[in-house]
Structures are given as structure tokens and as C-alpha cells.
PDB file of C-alpha atoms in Angstrom:
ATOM      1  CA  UNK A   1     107.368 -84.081 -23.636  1.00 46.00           C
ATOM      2  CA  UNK A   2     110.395 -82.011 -24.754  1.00 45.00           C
ATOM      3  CA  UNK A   3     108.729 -78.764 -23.053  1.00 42.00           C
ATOM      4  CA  UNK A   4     109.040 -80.840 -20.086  1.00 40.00           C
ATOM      5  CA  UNK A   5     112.658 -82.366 -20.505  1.00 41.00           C
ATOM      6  CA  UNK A   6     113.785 -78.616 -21.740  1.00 40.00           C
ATOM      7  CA  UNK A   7     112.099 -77.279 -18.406  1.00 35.00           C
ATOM      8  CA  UNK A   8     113.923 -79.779 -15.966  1.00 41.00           C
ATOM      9  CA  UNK A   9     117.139 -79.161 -17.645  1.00 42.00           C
ATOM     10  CA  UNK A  10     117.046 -75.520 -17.261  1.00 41.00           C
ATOM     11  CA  UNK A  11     115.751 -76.177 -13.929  1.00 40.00           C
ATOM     12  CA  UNK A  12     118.912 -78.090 -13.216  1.00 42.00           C
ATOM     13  CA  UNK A  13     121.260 -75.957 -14.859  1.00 43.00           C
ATOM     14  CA  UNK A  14     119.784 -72.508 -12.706  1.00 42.00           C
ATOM     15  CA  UNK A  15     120.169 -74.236  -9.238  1.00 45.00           C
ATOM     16  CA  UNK A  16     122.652 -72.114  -7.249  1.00 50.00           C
ATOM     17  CA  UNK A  17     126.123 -73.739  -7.077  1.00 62.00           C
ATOM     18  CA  UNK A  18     126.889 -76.125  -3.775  1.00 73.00           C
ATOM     19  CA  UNK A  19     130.812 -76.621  -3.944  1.00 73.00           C
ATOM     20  CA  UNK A  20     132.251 -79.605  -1.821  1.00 86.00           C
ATOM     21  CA  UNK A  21     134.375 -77.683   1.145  1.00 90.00           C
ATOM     22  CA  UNK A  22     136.903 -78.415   3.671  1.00 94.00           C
ATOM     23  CA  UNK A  23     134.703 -79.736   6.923  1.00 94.00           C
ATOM     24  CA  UNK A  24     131.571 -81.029   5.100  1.00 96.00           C
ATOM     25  CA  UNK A  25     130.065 -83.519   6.577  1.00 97.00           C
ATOM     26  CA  UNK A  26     126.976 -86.310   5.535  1.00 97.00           C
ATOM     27  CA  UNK A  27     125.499 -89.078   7.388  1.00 97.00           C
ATOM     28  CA  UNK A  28     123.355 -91.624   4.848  1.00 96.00           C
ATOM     29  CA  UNK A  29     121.756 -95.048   5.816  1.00 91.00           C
ATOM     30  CA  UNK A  30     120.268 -97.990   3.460  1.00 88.00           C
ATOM     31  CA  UNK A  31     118.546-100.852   3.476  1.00 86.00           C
ATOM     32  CA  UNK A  32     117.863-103.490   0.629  1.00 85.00           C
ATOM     33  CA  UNK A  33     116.388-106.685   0.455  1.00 85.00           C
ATOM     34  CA  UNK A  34     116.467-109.320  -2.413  1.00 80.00           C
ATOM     35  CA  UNK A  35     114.215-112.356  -2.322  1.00 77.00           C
ATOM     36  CA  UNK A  36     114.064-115.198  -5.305  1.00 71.00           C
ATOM     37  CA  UNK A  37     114.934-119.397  -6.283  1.00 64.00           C
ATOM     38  CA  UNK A  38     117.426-120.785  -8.200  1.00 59.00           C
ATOM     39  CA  UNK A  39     117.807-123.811  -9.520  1.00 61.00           C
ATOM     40  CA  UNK A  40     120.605-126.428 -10.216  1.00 58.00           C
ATOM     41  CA  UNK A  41     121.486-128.116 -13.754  1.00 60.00           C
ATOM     42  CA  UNK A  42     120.886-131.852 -13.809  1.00 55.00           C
ATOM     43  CA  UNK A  43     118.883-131.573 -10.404  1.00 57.00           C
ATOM     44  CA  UNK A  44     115.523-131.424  -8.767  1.00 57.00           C
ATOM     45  CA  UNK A  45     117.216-128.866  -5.844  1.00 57.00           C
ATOM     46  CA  UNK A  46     115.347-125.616  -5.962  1.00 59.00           C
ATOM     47  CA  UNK A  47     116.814-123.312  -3.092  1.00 65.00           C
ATOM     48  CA  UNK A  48     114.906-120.109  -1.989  1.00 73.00           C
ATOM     49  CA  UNK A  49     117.285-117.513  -0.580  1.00 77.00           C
ATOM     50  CA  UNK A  50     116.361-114.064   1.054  1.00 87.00           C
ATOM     51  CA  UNK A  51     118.972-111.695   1.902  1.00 88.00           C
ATOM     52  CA  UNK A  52     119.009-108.371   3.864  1.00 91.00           C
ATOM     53  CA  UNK A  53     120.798-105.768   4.510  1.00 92.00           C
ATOM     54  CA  UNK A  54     121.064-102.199   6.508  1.00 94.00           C
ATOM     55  CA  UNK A  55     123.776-100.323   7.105  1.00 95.00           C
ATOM     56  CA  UNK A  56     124.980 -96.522   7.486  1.00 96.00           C
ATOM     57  CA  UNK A  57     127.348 -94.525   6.033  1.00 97.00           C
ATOM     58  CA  UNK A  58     129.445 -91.268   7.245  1.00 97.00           C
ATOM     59  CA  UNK A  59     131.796 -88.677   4.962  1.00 98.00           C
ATOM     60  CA  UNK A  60     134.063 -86.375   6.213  1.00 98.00           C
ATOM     61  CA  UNK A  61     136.000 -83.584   3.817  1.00 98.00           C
ATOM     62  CA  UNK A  62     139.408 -83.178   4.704  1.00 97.00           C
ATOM     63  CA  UNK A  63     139.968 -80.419   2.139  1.00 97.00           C
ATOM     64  CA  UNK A  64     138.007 -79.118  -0.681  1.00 96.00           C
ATOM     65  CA  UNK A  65     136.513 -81.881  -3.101  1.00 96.00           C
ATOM     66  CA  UNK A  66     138.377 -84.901  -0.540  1.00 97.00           C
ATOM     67  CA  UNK A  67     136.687 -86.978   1.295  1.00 98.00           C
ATOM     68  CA  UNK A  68     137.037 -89.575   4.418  1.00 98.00           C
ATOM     69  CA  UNK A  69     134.495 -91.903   4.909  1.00 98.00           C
ATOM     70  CA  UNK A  70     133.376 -94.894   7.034  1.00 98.00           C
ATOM     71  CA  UNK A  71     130.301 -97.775   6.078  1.00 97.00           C
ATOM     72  CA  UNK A  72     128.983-100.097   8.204  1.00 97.00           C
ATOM     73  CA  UNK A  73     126.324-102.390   7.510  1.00 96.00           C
ATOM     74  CA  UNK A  74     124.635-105.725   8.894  1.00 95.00           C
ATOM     75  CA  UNK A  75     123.984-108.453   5.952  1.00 92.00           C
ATOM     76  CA  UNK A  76     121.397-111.398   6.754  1.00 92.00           C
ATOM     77  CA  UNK A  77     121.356-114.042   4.389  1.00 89.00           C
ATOM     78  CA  UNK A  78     119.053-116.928   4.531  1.00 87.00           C
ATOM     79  CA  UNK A  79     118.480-120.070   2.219  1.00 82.00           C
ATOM     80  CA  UNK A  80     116.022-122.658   2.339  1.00 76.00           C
ATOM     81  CA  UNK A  81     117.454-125.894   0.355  1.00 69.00           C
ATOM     82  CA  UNK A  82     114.461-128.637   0.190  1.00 61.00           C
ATOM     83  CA  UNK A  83     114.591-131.979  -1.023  1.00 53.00           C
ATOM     84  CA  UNK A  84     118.252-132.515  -1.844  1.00 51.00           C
ATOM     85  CA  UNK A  85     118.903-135.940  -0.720  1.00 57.00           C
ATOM     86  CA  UNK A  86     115.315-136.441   0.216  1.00 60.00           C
ATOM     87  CA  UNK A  87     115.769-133.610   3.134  1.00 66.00           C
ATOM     88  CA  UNK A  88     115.444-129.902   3.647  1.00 69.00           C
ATOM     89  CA  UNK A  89     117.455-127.417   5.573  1.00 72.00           C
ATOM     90  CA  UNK A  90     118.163-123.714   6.336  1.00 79.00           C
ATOM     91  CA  UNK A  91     121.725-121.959   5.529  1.00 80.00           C
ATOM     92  CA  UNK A  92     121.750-119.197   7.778  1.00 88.00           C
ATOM     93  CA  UNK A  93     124.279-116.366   7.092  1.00 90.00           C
ATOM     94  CA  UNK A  94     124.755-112.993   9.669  1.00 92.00           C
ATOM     95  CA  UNK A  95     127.684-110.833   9.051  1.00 94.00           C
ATOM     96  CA  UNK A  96     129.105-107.261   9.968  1.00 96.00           C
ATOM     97  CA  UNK A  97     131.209-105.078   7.202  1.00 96.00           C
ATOM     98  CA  UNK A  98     133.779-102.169   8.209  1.00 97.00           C
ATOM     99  CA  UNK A  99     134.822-100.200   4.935  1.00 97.00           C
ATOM    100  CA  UNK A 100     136.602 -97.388   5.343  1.00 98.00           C
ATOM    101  CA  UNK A 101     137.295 -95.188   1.601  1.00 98.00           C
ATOM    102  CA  UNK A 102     138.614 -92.310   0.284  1.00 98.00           C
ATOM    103  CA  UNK A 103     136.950 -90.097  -2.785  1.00 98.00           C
ATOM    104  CA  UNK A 104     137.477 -87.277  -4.927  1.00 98.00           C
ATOM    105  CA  UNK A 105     135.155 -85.284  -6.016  1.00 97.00           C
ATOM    106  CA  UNK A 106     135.958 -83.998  -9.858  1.00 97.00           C
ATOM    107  CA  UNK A 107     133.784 -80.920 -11.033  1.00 96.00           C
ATOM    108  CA  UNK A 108     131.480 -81.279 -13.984  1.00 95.00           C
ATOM    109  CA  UNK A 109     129.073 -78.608 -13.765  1.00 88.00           C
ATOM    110  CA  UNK A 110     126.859 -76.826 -11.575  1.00 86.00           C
ATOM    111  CA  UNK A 111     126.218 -79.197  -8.334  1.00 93.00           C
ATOM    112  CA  UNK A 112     127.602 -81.818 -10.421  1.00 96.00           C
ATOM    113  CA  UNK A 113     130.388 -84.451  -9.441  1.00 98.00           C
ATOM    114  CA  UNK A 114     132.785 -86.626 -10.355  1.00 98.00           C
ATOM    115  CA  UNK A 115     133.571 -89.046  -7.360  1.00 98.00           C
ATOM    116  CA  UNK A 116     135.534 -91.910  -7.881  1.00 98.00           C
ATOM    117  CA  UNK A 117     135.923 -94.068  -4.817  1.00 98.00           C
ATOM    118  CA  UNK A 118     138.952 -96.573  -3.157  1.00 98.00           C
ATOM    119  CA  UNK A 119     138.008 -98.573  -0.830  1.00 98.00           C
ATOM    120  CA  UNK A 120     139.055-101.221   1.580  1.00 98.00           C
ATOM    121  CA  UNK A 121     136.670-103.638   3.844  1.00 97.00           C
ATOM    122  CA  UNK A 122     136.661-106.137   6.893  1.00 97.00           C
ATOM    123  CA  UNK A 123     133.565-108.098   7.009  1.00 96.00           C
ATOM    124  CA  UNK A 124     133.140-111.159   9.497  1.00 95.00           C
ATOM    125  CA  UNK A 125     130.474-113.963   8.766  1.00 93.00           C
ATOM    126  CA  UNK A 126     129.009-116.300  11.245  1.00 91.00           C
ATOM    127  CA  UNK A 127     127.682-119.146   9.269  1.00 85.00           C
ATOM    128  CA  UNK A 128     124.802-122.134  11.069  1.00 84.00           C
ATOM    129  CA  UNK A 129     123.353-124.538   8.855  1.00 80.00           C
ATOM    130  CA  UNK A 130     119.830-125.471  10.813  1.00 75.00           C
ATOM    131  CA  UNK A 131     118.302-129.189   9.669  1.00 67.00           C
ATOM    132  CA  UNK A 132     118.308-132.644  10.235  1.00 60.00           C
ATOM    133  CA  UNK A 133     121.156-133.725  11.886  1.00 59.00           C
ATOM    134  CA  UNK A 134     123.242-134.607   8.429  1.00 54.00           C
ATOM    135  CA  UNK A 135     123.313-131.002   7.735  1.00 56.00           C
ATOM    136  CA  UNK A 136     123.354-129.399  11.289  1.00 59.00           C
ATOM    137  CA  UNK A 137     126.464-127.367  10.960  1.00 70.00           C
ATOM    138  CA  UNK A 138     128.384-124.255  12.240  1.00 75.00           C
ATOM    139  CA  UNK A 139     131.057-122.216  10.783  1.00 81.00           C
ATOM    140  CA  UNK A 140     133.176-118.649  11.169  1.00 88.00           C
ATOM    141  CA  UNK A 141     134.696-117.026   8.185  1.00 91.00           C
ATOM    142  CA  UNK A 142     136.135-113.866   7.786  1.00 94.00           C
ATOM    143  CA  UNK A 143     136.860-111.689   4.313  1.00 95.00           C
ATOM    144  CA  UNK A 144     138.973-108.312   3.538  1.00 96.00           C
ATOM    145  CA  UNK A 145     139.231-106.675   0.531  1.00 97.00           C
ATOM    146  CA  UNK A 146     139.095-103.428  -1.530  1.00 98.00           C
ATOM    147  CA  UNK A 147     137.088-101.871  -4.283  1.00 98.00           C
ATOM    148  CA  UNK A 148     137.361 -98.871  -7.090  1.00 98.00           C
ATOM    149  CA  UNK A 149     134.166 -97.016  -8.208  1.00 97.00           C
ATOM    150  CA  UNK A 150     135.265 -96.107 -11.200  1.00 98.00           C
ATOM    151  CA  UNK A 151     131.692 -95.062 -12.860  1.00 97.00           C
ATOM    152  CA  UNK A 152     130.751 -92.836  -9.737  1.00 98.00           C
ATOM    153  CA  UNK A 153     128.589 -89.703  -9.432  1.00 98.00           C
ATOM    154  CA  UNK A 154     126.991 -87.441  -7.435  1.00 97.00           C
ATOM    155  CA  UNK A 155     124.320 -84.314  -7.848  1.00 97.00           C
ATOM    156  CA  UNK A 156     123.913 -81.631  -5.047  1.00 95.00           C
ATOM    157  CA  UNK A 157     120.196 -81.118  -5.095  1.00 95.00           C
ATOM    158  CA  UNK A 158     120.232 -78.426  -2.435  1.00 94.00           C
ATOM    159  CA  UNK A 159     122.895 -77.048   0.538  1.00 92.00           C
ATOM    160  CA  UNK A 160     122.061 -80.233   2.147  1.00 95.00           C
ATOM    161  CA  UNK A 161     120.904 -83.213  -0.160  1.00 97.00           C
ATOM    162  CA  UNK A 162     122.273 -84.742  -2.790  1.00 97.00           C
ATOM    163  CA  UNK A 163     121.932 -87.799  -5.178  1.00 96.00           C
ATOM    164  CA  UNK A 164     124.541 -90.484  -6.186  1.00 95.00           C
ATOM    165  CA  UNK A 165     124.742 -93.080  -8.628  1.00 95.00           C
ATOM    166  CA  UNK A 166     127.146 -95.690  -8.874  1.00 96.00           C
ATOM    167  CA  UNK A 167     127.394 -97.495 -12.199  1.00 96.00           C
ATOM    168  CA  UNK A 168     130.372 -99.900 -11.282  1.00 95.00           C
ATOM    169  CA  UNK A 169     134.050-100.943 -10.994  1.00 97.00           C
ATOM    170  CA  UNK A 170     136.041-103.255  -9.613  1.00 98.00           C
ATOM    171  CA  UNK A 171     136.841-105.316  -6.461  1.00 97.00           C
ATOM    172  CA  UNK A 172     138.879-107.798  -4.614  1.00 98.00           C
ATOM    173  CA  UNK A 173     138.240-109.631  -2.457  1.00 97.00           C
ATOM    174  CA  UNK A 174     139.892-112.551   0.389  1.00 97.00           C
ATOM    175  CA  UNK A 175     137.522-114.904   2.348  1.00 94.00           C
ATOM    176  CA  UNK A 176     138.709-117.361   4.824  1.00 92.00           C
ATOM    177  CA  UNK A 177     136.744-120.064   5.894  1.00 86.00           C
ATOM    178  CA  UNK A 178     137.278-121.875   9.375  1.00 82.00           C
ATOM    179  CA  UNK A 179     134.736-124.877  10.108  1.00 74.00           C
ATOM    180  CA  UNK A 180     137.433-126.416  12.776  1.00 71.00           C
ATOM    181  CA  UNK A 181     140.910-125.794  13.998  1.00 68.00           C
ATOM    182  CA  UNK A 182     142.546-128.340  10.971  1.00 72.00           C
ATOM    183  CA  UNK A 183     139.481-128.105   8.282  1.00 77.00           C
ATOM    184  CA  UNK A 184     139.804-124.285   6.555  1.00 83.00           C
ATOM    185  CA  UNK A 185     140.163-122.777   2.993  1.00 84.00           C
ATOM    186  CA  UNK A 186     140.336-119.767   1.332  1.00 92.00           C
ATOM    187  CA  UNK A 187     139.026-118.061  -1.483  1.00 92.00           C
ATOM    188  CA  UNK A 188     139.941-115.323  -3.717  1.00 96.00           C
ATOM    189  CA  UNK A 189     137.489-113.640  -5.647  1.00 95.00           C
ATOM    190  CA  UNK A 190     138.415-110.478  -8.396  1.00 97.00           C
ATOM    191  CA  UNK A 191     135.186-108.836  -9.743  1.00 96.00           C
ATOM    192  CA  UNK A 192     134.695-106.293 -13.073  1.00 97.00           C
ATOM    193  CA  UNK A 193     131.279-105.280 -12.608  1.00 95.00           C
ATOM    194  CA  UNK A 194     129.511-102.799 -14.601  1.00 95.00           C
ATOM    195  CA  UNK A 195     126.172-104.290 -14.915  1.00 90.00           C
ATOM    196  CA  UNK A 196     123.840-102.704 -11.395  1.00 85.00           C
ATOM    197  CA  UNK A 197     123.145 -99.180 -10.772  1.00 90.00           C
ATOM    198  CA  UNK A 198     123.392 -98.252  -7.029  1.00 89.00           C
ATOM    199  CA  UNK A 199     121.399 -95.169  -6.258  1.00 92.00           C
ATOM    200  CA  UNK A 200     122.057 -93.381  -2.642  1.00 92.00           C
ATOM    201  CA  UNK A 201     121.169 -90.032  -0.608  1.00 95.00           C
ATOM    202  CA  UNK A 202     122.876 -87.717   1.572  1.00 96.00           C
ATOM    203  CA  UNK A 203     122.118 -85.392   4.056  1.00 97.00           C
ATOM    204  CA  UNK A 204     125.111 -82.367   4.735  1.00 97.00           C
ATOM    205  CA  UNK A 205     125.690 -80.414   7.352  1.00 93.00           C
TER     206      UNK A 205
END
């Protein structure tokens, strides 16, 4: 076993040096899905919820080691809710996200980056609420807000792949809710999150 880790380090360490220039570009889509119940204390309510997502993501270097870039992506969020109050219903949720973000990207070796992230997002959510007629609802919202990766990094496999991993940071974030011209709220939402690992490739050219 240590052959083998000693032989993949050296591996690493011999790859020829990809450095980050001034009109590199990537292109790099995802897709994720996430599917599980939950339950709520001091009640028989057991929603399922499914939620989906694909998206696509462009980079742009302005200058050596800086980078522009633009995501968009398409969230689908669905949750069945049976038996609360004796009936069941579906919480549909369909939204589109605009995040532009800015990143530098620190040496730290051979093919081997640095790349802490800012960020700032526009997502709009179109909410419908699908049941009996108690439940049968509607509703628009609409959130900004902005991020720092601060645990960010990224490995050049070759000229034109590479590897990132995203360990966490932290976020704000706005959301405005609008079920009728006199019945809206807000919420604001602050996040420290260093708990998921978010794993994504790119393709240069």
C-alpha cells in the first residue's frame, strides 16, 4: 500500500507544470440529485422531498491566475406531505440561479491551486402547492445574495482538465416572498458552512 501511495505521489509531483494564463477559458456542467423523508417532532407528518438540479458553469482569465466566471443552473424541488390534517399534497418548487464570481488562483505546487471564490447570485423561484383544495396554492419569490469559498482548490490534471474541491465558506443570502400584492415577507439567511465537500471538473481551452 505505501509502494502505491509513494508511486501516485511521485506521479503527481512529475506531471509537467499547467500555469493559469491570461485568456484561459473552461466550460463545466453538473447535475445532482438528493432524494430522502424527514420527519416532524410531536407529529405523525412524514414528508418525502426530491430535489434536482443541473446547471453549467463558464470561466474566463482576465490576467494570469484571475478569473471571471458565470453559473447558471435549474433547481427542481419537490415534496410530498401526506396525512397532515388527514390530507396529502405536493409542494412543487422550479427556480433559475444567475451567479456571477470572481477567483484567484494562489500557487501551491506543481498544477496545484489555491482558488478562493466571491460570489454574488440572483435566483427566482416559482412556488405551486398541488392538493386538495385547502392547500391548492401559488406563489413567486425571488432571492440575491453572495458567497466566499474560503476552503477552495483546484488540481490541473492535464493542459485541459482539472479537478476542484470545495470544502466550504460562507454565504448570505435575501429571499422575498410574494403570495399576493399585500401578503409578502422576507427572509434573511447567513450561513458558516464547512461540513460538504463539492467536487467539480473542467475542461480548458
Amino acid at each position: 500500500m505505501k509502494k502505491i501511495v509513494v508511486f501516485v505521489v511521485a506521479m503527481l509531483i512529475s506531471v509537467a507544470s499547467f500555469a493559469q494564463k491570461k485568456g484561459d477559458m473552461y466550460v463545466s456542467g453538473f447535475f445532482s440529485a438528493d432524494l430522502g423523508s424527514y420527519s416532524v417532532s410531536s407529529s405523525d407528518w412524514h414528508p418525502f422531498e426530491s430535489s434536482f438540479e443541473v446547471g453549467a458553469k463558464y470561466g474566463y482569465f482576465v490576467a494570469d491566475n484571475l478569473r471571471l466566471g458565470m453559473e447558471v443552473s435549474f433547481p427542481f424541488t419537490t415534496s410530498l406531505n401526506e396525512e397532515m390534517d388527514g390530507e396529502s399534497y405536493r409542494y412543487n418548487t422550479l427556480s433559475l440561479l444567475f451567479c456571477p464570481n470572481v477567483a484567484y488562483y494562489v500557487p501551491m505546487g506543481d498544477n496545484c491551486y489555491y482558488t478562493p471564490e466571491l460570489g454574488f447570485g440572483y435566483q427566482i423561484d416559482k412556488q405551486q402547492t398541488k392538493g386538495t383544495e385547502l392547500y391548492a396554492s401559488s406563489s413567486n419569490s425571488t432571492t440575491w445574495g453572495a458567497y466566499l469559498d474560503i476552503l477552495a482548490f483546484e488540481f490541473k490534471v492535464s493542459e485541459k482538465l482539472s479537478i476542484g474541491a470545495n470544502l466550504g465558506g460562507i454565504s448570505f443570502a435575501s429571499s422575498n416572498y410574494i403570495y399576493s400584492e399585500t401578503e409578502t415577507y422576507k427572509i434573511n439567511q447567513f450561513v458558516c458552512d464547512f461540513s460538504n465537500v463539492i467536487v467539480d471538473f473542467k475542461y480548458y481551452f
